[in-house]
mmCIF file with all atom_site columns, C-alpha atoms in Angstrom:
data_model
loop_
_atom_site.group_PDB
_atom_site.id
_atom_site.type_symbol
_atom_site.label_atom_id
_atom_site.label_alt_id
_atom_site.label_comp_id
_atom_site.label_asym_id
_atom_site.label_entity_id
_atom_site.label_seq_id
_atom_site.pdbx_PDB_ins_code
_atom_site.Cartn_x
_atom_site.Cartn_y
_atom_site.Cartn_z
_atom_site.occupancy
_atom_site.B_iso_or_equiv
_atom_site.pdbx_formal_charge
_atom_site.auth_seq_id
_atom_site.auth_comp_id
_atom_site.auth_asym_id
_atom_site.auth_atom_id
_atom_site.pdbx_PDB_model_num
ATOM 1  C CA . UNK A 1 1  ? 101.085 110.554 100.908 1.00 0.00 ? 501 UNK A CA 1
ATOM 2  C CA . UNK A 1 2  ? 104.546 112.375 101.049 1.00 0.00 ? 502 UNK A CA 1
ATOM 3  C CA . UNK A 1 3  ? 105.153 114.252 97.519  1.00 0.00 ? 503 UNK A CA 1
ATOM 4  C CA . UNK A 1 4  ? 108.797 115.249 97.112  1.00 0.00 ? 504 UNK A CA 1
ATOM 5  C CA . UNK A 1 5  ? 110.595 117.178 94.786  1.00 0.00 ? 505 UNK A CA 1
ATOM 6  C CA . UNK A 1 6  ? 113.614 119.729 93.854  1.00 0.00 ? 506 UNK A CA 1
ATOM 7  C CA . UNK A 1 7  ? 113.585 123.116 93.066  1.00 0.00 ? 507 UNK A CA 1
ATOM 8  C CA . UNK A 1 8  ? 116.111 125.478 91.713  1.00 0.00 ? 508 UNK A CA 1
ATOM 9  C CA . UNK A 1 9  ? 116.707 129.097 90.950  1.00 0.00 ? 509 UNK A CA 1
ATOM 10 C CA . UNK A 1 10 ? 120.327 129.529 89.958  1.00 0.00 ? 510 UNK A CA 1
ATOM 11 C CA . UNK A 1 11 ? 122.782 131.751 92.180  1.00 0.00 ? 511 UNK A CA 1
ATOM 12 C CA . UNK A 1 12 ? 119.548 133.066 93.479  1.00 0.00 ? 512 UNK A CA 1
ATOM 13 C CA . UNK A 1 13 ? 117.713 131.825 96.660  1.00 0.00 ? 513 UNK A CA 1
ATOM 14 C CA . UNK A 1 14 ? 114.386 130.232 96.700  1.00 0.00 ? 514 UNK A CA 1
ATOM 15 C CA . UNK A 1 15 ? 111.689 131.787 98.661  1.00 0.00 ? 515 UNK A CA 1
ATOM 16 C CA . UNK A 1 16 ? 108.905 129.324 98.910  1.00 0.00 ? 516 UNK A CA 1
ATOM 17 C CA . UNK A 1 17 ? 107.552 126.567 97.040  1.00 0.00 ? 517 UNK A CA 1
ATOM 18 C CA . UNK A 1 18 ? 103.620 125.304 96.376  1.00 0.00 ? 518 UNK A CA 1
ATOM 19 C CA . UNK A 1 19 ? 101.844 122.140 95.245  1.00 0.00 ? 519 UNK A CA 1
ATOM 20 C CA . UNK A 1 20 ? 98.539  121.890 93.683  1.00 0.00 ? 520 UNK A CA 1
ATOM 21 C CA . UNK A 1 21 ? 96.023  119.012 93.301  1.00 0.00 ? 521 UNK A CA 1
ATOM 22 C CA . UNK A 1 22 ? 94.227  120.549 90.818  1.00 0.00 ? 522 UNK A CA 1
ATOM 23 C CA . UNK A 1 23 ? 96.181  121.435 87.731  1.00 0.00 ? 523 UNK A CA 1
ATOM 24 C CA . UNK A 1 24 ? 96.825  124.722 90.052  1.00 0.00 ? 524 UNK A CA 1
ATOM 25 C CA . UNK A 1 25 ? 93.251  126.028 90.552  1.00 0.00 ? 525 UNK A CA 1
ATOM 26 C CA . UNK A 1 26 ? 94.589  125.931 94.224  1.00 0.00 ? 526 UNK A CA 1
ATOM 27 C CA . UNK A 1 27 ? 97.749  125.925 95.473  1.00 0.00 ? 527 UNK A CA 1
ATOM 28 C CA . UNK A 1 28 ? 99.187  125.591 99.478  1.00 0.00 ? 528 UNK A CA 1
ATOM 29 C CA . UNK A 1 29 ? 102.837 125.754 100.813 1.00 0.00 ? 529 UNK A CA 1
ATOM 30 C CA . UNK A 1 30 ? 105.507 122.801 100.432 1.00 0.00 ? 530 UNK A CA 1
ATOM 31 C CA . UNK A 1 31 ? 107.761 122.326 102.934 1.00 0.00 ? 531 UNK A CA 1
ATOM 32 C CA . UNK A 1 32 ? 111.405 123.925 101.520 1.00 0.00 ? 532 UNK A CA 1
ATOM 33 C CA . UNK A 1 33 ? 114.735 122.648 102.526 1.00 0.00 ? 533 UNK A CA 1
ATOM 34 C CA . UNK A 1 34 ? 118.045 124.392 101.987 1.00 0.00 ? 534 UNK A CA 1
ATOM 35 C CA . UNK A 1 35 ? 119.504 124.692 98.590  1.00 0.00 ? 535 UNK A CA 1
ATOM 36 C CA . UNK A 1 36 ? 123.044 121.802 98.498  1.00 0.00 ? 536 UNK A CA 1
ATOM 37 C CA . UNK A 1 37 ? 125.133 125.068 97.121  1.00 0.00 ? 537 UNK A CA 1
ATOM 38 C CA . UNK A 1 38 ? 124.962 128.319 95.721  1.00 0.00 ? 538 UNK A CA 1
ATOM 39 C CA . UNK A 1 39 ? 123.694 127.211 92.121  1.00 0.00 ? 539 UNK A CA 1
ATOM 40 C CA . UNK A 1 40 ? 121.773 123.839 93.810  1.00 0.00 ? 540 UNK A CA 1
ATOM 41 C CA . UNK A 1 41 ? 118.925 122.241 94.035  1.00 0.00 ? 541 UNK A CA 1
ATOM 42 C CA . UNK A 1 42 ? 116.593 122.420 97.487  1.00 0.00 ? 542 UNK A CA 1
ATOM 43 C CA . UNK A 1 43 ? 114.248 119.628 98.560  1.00 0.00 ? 543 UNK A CA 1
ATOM 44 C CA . UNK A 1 44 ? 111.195 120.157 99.219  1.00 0.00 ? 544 UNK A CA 1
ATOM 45 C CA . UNK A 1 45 ? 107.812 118.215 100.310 1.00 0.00 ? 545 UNK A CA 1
ATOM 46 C CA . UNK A 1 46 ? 103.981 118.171 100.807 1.00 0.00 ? 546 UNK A CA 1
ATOM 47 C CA . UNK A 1 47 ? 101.960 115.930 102.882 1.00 0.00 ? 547 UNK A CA 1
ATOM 48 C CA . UNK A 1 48 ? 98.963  115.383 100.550 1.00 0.00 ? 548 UNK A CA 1
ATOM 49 C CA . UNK A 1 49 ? 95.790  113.812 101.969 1.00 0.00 ? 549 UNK A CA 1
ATOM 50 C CA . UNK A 1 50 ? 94.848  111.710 98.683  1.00 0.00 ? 550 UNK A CA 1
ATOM 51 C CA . UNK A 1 51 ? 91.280  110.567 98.690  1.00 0.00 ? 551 UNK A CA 1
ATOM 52 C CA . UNK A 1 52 ? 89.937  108.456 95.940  1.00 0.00 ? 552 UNK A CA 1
ATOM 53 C CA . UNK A 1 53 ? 89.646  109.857 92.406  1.00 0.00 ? 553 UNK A CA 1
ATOM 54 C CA . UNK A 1 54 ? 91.596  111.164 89.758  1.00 0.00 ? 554 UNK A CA 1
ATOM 55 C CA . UNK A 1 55 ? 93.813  114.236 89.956  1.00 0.00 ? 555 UNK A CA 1
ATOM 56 C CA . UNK A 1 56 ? 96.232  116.601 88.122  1.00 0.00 ? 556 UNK A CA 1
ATOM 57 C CA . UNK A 1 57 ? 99.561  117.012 90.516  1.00 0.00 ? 557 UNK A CA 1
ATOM 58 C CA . UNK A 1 58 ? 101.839 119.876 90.061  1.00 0.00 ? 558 UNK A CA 1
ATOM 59 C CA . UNK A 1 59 ? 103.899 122.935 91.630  1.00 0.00 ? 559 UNK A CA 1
ATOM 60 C CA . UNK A 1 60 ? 106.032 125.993 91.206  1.00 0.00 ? 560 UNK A CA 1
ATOM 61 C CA . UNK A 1 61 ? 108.820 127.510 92.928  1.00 0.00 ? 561 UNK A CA 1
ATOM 62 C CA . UNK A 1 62 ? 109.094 131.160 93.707  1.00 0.00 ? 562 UNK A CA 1
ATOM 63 C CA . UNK A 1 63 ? 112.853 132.868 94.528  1.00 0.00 ? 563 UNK A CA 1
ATOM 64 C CA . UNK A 1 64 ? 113.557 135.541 96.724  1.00 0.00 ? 564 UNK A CA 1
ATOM 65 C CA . UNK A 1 65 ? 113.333 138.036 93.681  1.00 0.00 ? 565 UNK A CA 1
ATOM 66 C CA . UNK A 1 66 ? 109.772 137.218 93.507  1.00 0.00 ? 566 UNK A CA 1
ATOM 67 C CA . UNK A 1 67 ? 110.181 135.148 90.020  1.00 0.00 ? 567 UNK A CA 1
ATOM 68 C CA . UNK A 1 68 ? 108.161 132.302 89.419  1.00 0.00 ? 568 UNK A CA 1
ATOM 69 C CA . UNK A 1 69 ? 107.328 129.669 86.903  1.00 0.00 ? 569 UNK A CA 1
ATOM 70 C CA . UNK A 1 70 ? 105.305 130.904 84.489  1.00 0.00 ? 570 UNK A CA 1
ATOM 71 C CA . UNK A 1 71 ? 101.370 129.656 83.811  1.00 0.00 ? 571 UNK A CA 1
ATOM 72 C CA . UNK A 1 72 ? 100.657 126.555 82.187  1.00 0.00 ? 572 UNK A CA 1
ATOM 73 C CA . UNK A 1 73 ? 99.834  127.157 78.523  1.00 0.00 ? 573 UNK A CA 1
ATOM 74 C CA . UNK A 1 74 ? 99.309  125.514 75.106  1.00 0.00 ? 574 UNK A CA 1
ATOM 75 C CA . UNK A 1 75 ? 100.718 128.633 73.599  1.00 0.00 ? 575 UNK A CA 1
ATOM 76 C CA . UNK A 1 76 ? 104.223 128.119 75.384  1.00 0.00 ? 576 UNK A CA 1
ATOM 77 C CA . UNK A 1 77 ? 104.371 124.264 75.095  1.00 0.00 ? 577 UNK A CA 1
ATOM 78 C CA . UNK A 1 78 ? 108.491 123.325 74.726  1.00 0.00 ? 578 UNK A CA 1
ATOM 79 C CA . UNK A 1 79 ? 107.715 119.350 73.538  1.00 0.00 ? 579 UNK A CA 1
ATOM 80 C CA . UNK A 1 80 ? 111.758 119.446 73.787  1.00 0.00 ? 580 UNK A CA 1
ATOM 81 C CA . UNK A 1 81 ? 111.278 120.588 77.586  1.00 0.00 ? 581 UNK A CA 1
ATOM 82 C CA . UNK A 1 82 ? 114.467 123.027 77.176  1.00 0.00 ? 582 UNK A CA 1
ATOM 83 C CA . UNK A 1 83 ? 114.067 126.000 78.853  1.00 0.00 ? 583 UNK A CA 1
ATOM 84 C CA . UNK A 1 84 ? 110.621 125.718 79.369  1.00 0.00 ? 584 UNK A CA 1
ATOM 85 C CA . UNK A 1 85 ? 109.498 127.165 83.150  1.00 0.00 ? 585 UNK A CA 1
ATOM 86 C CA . UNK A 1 86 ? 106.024 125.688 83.062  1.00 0.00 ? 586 UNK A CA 1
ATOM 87 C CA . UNK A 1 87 ? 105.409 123.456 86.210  1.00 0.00 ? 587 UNK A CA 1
ATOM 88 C CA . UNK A 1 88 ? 105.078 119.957 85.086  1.00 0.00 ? 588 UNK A CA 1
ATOM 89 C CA . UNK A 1 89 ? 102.109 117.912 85.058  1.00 0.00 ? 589 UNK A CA 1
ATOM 90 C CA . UNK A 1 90 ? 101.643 114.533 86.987  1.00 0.00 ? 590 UNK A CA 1
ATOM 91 C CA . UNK A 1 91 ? 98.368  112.668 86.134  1.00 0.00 ? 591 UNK A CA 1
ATOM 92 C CA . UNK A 1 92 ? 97.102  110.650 89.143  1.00 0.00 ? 592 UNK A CA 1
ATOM 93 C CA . UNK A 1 93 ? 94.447  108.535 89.953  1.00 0.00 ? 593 UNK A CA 1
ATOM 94 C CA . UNK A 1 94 ? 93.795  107.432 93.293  1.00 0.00 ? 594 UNK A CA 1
ATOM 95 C CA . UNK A 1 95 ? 92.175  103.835 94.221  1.00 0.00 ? 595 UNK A CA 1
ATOM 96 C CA . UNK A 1 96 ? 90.675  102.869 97.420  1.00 0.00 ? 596 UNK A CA 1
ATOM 97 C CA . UNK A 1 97 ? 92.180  99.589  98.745  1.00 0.00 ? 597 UNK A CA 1
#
């Protein structure tokens, strides 16, 4: 299953991003495209080999400053989602067919 996304760091370059399974106990490379401008977004992928059960999708980016998004934690929970640098959380479960 192709996961795709975009990730942005301002005026500053992105250096890599990674996608987790796991709510981030692991994490392995995306595939990153180029930014569409100096203050854009990039594209990036992950080829995800989804086997049956239920899982807890998510990434972060990292620039070329070596910033990155910060931990997921109940102590910096935004419910507005404005400003907040957490990586989101995608709840999945997968079926067999």
């Amino acid at each position: 299953v192709r996961i795709e996304g975009r990730a942005w760091a301002g005026a500053v370059d992105l250096d890599r991003v990674e996608f987790s399974a796991d709510n981030g106990r692991s994490w392995q490379p995306a595939v990153l495209g180029q930014k569409n401008g100096p203050f854009g977004w990039a594209p990036w992928h992950f080829d995800w080999e989804a086997a049956e059960g239920t899982y807890i999708l998510c990434c972060r980016g990292f620039d070329k400053e070596g910033r990155s998004q910060v931990e997921a934690s109940d102590d910096a929970f935004n419910w507005g989602s404005f400003g907040s640098t957490q990586p989101q959380q995608v709840y999945v479960r997968v079926d067999r067919t």
